[in-house]
Amino acid sequence: MSANSGTPFRGTIGKTVAESKPWWPDAPRPPEGAPNILVVLFDDVGFSDFGCYGSAIKTPTIDRLAAEGLRYSGFHTTAMCSTTRAALLTGRNHHSVGVGCLANFDSGYPGYRGKIAREAGTLAEMLRIHGYRNYMVGKWHVTPLTESGATGPFDGWPLGRGFDRFYGFLDAETDQYAPELVSDNTHIDPPGTYADGYHLTEDLIDQSIRFIGDHVADRPDVPWLTWVALGACHAPHQAPADIIRSYDAEFAHGWDVERERRLTRQKAMGLVPEGTRMPARNDGVKAWEEHSADERRVFTRLQAAFAGMLDHSDRHLARLVSFLETAGIRDNTVIIVMSDNGASQEGGPLGFVNAMGPFNFKPEPIAEKLSRIDDIGGPDTHSNFPHGWAMASNTPLRRYKQNTHGGGIRDPFVINWPKRIAGKGELRHQFVHACDLTPTLLELIGVESPGTIAGCPQMLLEGESFARSITDASAPSKSSPQYFEMFGHRGLWQDGWKAVAFHPSGTPFENDKWELFHLDQDFSETDDLAAREPERLAAMIATWWAEAEKHKVLPLDDRFGPRFAENAARFHGARHHFVFHAGMGHVPTDVAPDVRSRSYTIEAHVEIDGQGADGVLISHGDATSGYSLYVRDGHLVHDLNIGGSHQIVRSDRKVPSGARRLGVHVERLVRKEPPAKGSRTGVTEYTLLIDGEPAGSLQTQLGFHTLISWSGLDIGRDRGSPVSHYEVPFAFEGRLLRVTVTMHDDQRLDGDGVGNAQMARQ
């Protein structure tokens, strides 16, 4: 056997070199002229948000790529981020590969493992066999978050699924100024701070340029795949303040006028048929003019933050495209720009300046929002826009991300390939699904999906290539039906028709109302033909159930909170004691101790010399929410940060020098029953401890009822944006031996609250 490939040695081995004949196995070779592939995947960007899809948001780079390539009006996703990524990467339906819902939990059923099955090779794994080098930058989110810690397992991380390099984040979202970064298989600190001018988007584009630049220098003869999955425009919406404020005037007219303007542009562009009707406002969205002047001002700035984030990303994407041109490789690079689902409904009816407070039952009234209006988009905010603006993003489609109506699953898709696309600026109206991308790219390259990868037999591809439509505008749409399902919302596309059911969580599935639309004539799903075509609808519903059984969609499950709570309980099991040592790395929040809505004790074992020692002992979270135990000016301090409201207790005496145990005991004084929906759990007491003796206490109604933070835990420092009032990293100056966290078995989580908080993270 040869040393590296496992291929039988085909030379001759004699007693001496003179009697032997060497042999070298052939390296994998791509087809002659195989293109480079650059996939740029935006997050939570609606159908109309790119300028070339009807928006006034400045996206000249994307618009140029569209003008020199093609735009698709019928590209469909799966309504959520993890699921769309699984379908894009594998060429199969998301339930079929085990990612029927989010990577955040494993429901115990084959379609809902939160992790791509080994039998479903990724595009990177397929291309590696043909000699490609593969680079992943940005958001991954197809690894269970309980597997995102320092010990992995790493088989579901990018390097375990065919990528040669990775720089990005594993979770659904991250702070753009203080991201939770991973380089290859290692958690790292971000290379800059907000004060330095750091922003994640710029960093991700820098790394993309570096990966491609290194590749061109080393192996210019080998094609590459670079997958760039930006955090934009997922919440938190964060961008430079000057860009954000430049959009205030642009959107002061409100979402009703904005929808009409976008639809008018879309008709003029030919993106939608001239007869397309604007649907009524989504449920619960009021007319813009029915809101107060203060509300309209806040809502406008929240929309400006979203727009500023997209604008900012386009500016940096321009640098990447320019680099390809400078390097002389743009001509034979396929560039694809798209979004993973429709615009997000997680901002609720009024939006958020900092979502962390409301998810822990700390209200954020409009007056408070208004007082912080100039903070929106900055480092101490976790902002998201209200439903009305999400509705406008999805113009002219109904509903939002999570839903299987058009607003959740119909998204922009731009493809640019100077060498092969002749129809510059043309439109394509074929129905296309996320699972069709990998088969299309394989056909464009001229290779087939392998029967086995690393010895594992592979599932057949379920997507259908739409490569023919690139050169033939009249090419037919896919021949097979395409199902949709997310949290019980269901849909089926077949031969230009669509059956769809909106499912109110917690209600019987058999009560769902199915609607029927002829999409070829009704782009915006406004003319329900269910009563006029009952036989067609019944046949399509039957097909949906058959497809659901075939693709591992069943059992249907609409339980948000229980899924998350059960997953956390199963992961931690009976473990109630954690020991952390100085020098360890960052701990993602899903791996860290779960101190929500329970009693617990934290204790740090330290040694302090006679000069004293300040600094962080343990911190979990960031400037928007979390807790920190630290020493400042010789006093022990604990900060409970709920949505930017700091409940601080300071020790009544200084910490003596020597070997000490410094801690805090947290006791839930009202904990017998779960809280009523939308209420607080009662009083929680925080008592500082010096060598086990009380050293000051605080009682508060605030506490971590549904989430701690979406940023993780650090020992001996605070790595990201500061949880409390200090400058990071505020590393502990003494000798920190270890920190223990001991949790009481009295946790009483509000299931609905947990579900709502976690869904806002996706």
PDB file of C-alpha atoms in Angstrom, residues 431-529:
ATOM      1  CA  PHE A 431     -38.515  27.174  -8.751  1.00  0.00           C
ATOM      2  CA  VAL A 432     -35.199  26.369  -7.031  1.00  0.00           C
ATOM      3  CA  HIS A 433     -34.612  24.908  -3.566  1.00  0.00           C
ATOM      4  CA  ALA A 434     -31.590  25.061  -1.274  1.00  0.00           C
ATOM      5  CA  CYS A 435     -31.024  21.312  -1.702  1.00  0.00           C
ATOM      6  CA  ASP A 436     -30.621  21.903  -5.443  1.00  0.00           C
ATOM      7  CA  LEU A 437     -27.452  23.983  -5.055  1.00  0.00           C
ATOM      8  CA  THR A 438     -24.909  21.199  -4.543  1.00  0.00           C
ATOM      9  CA  PRO A 439     -26.174  19.119  -7.521  1.00  0.00           C
ATOM     10  CA  THR A 440     -26.006  22.279  -9.634  1.00  0.00           C
ATOM     11  CA  LEU A 441     -22.424  23.077  -8.664  1.00  0.00           C
ATOM     12  CA  LEU A 442     -21.349  19.481  -9.257  1.00  0.00           C
ATOM     13  CA  GLU A 443     -22.824  19.651 -12.761  1.00  0.00           C
ATOM     14  CA  LEU A 444     -21.172  22.980 -13.493  1.00  0.00           C
ATOM     15  CA  ILE A 445     -17.817  21.535 -12.417  1.00  0.00           C
ATOM     16  CA  GLY A 446     -18.407  18.316 -14.321  1.00  0.00           C
ATOM     17  CA  VAL A 447     -18.223  15.768 -11.490  1.00  0.00           C
ATOM     18  CA  GLU A 448     -20.664  13.410  -9.788  1.00  0.00           C
ATOM     19  CA  SER A 449     -21.419  12.868  -6.140  1.00  0.00           C
ATOM     20  CA  PRO A 450     -19.406   9.922  -4.758  1.00  0.00           C
ATOM     21  CA  GLY A 451     -20.956   6.644  -3.673  1.00  0.00           C
ATOM     22  CA  THR A 452     -18.778   6.541  -0.581  1.00  0.00           C
ATOM     23  CA  ILE A 453     -16.837   9.111   1.433  1.00  0.00           C
ATOM     24  CA  ALA A 454     -14.125   7.925   3.815  1.00  0.00           C
ATOM     25  CA  GLY A 455     -15.574   4.439   3.554  1.00  0.00           C
ATOM     26  CA  CYS A 456     -19.114   5.528   4.444  1.00  0.00           C
ATOM     27  CA  PRO A 457     -21.828   4.705   1.864  1.00  0.00           C
ATOM     28  CA  GLN A 458     -23.626   7.851   0.799  1.00  0.00           C
ATOM     29  CA  MET A 459     -27.292   8.728   0.468  1.00  0.00           C
ATOM     30  CA  LEU A 460     -28.464   9.658  -2.987  1.00  0.00           C
ATOM     31  CA  LEU A 461     -28.725  13.369  -3.673  1.00  0.00           C
ATOM     32  CA  GLU A 462     -32.313  14.570  -3.327  1.00  0.00           C
ATOM     33  CA  GLY A 463     -31.900  17.961  -4.959  1.00  0.00           C
ATOM     34  CA  GLU A 464     -32.081  18.511  -8.714  1.00  0.00           C
ATOM     35  CA  SER A 465     -29.550  20.529 -10.668  1.00  0.00           C
ATOM     36  CA  PHE A 466     -30.793  23.802 -12.108  1.00  0.00           C
ATOM     37  CA  ALA A 467     -27.608  24.293 -14.167  1.00  0.00           C
ATOM     38  CA  ARG A 468     -29.599  24.196 -17.395  1.00  0.00           C
ATOM     39  CA  SER A 469     -31.498  27.319 -16.400  1.00  0.00           C
ATOM     40  CA  ILE A 470     -28.271  29.303 -16.277  1.00  0.00           C
ATOM     41  CA  THR A 471     -28.018  29.189 -20.052  1.00  0.00           C
ATOM     42  CA  ASP A 472     -31.674  28.548 -20.890  1.00  0.00           C
ATOM     43  CA  ALA A 473     -34.199  30.978 -19.432  1.00  0.00           C
ATOM     44  CA  SER A 474     -37.032  28.683 -20.515  1.00  0.00           C
ATOM     45  CA  ALA A 475     -35.670  25.577 -18.776  1.00  0.00           C
ATOM     46  CA  PRO A 476     -38.308  23.851 -16.632  1.00  0.00           C
ATOM     47  CA  SER A 477     -38.373  23.960 -12.859  1.00  0.00           C
ATOM     48  CA  LYS A 478     -37.560  20.818 -10.899  1.00  0.00           C
ATOM     49  CA  SER A 479     -39.660  17.797 -11.681  1.00  0.00           C
ATOM     50  CA  SER A 480     -40.161  16.475  -8.155  1.00  0.00           C
ATOM     51  CA  PRO A 481     -42.383  17.946  -5.435  1.00  0.00           C
ATOM     52  CA  GLN A 482     -40.660  19.920  -2.693  1.00  0.00           C
ATOM     53  CA  TYR A 483     -41.973  19.767   0.852  1.00  0.00           C
ATOM     54  CA  PHE A 484     -41.444  22.342   3.629  1.00  0.00           C
ATOM     55  CA  GLU A 485     -41.782  21.975   7.415  1.00  0.00           C
ATOM     56  CA  MET A 486     -40.657  24.050  10.360  1.00  0.00           C
ATOM     57  CA  PHE A 487     -42.112  23.930  13.900  1.00  0.00           C
ATOM     58  CA  GLY A 488     -45.278  22.386  12.494  1.00  0.00           C
ATOM     59  CA  HIS A 489     -45.703  24.952   9.702  1.00  0.00           C
ATOM     60  CA  ARG A 490     -46.015  22.945   6.501  1.00  0.00           C
ATOM     61  CA  GLY A 491     -45.963  23.434   2.769  1.00  0.00           C
ATOM     62  CA  LEU A 492     -45.627  21.653  -0.567  1.00  0.00           C
ATOM     63  CA  TRP A 493     -44.634  22.998  -3.969  1.00  0.00           C
ATOM     64  CA  GLN A 494     -45.538  20.922  -7.006  1.00  0.00           C
ATOM     65  CA  ASP A 495     -45.721  21.901 -10.673  1.00  0.00           C
ATOM     66  CA  GLY A 496     -46.195  25.591  -9.942  1.00  0.00           C
ATOM     67  CA  TRP A 497     -48.769  25.086  -7.175  1.00  0.00           C
ATOM     68  CA  LYS A 498     -48.286  25.466  -3.444  1.00  0.00           C
ATOM     69  CA  ALA A 499     -50.241  24.098  -0.509  1.00  0.00           C
ATOM     70  CA  VAL A 500     -49.319  25.686   2.827  1.00  0.00           C
ATOM     71  CA  ALA A 501     -50.494  25.560   6.441  1.00  0.00           C
ATOM     72  CA  PHE A 502     -49.633  27.984   9.235  1.00  0.00           C
ATOM     73  CA  HIS A 503     -49.496  26.169  12.572  1.00  0.00           C
ATOM     74  CA  PRO A 504     -50.205  28.051  15.823  1.00  0.00           C
ATOM     75  CA  SER A 505     -47.926  26.498  18.414  1.00  0.00           C
ATOM     76  CA  GLY A 506     -49.675  24.308  20.963  1.00  0.00           C
ATOM     77  CA  THR A 507     -52.797  23.695  18.883  1.00  0.00           C
ATOM     78  CA  PRO A 508     -53.798  20.355  17.312  1.00  0.00           C
ATOM     79  CA  PHE A 509     -52.173  19.807  13.935  1.00  0.00           C
ATOM     80  CA  GLU A 510     -55.459  18.577  12.506  1.00  0.00           C
ATOM     81  CA  ASN A 511     -56.939  22.033  13.155  1.00  0.00           C
ATOM     82  CA  ASP A 512     -54.456  23.739  10.830  1.00  0.00           C
ATOM     83  CA  LYS A 513     -56.006  25.486   7.833  1.00  0.00           C
ATOM     84  CA  TRP A 514     -54.404  24.542   4.521  1.00  0.00           C
ATOM     85  CA  GLU A 515     -54.311  27.170   1.781  1.00  0.00           C
ATOM     86  CA  LEU A 516     -53.744  26.606  -1.931  1.00  0.00           C
ATOM     87  CA  PHE A 517     -52.006  28.996  -4.309  1.00  0.00           C
ATOM     88  CA  HIS A 518     -51.126  28.825  -7.989  1.00  0.00           C
ATOM     89  CA  LEU A 519     -47.685  30.397  -7.622  1.00  0.00           C
ATOM     90  CA  ASP A 520     -47.147  30.699 -11.361  1.00  0.00           C
ATOM     91  CA  GLN A 521     -50.006  33.210 -11.376  1.00  0.00           C
ATOM     92  CA  ASP A 522     -49.970  34.387  -7.741  1.00  0.00           C
ATOM     93  CA  PHE A 523     -46.438  35.298  -6.675  1.00  0.00           C
ATOM     94  CA  SER A 524     -47.450  36.815  -3.327  1.00  0.00           C
ATOM     95  CA  GLU A 525     -49.855  34.050  -2.213  1.00  0.00           C
ATOM     96  CA  THR A 526     -52.925  36.280  -1.970  1.00  0.00           C
ATOM     97  CA  ASP A 527     -55.577  34.259  -3.823  1.00  0.00           C
ATOM     98  CA  ASP A 528     -56.444  31.163  -1.783  1.00  0.00           C
ATOM     99  CA  LEU A 529     -57.927  28.552  -4.140  1.00  0.00           C
TER     100      LEU A 529
END
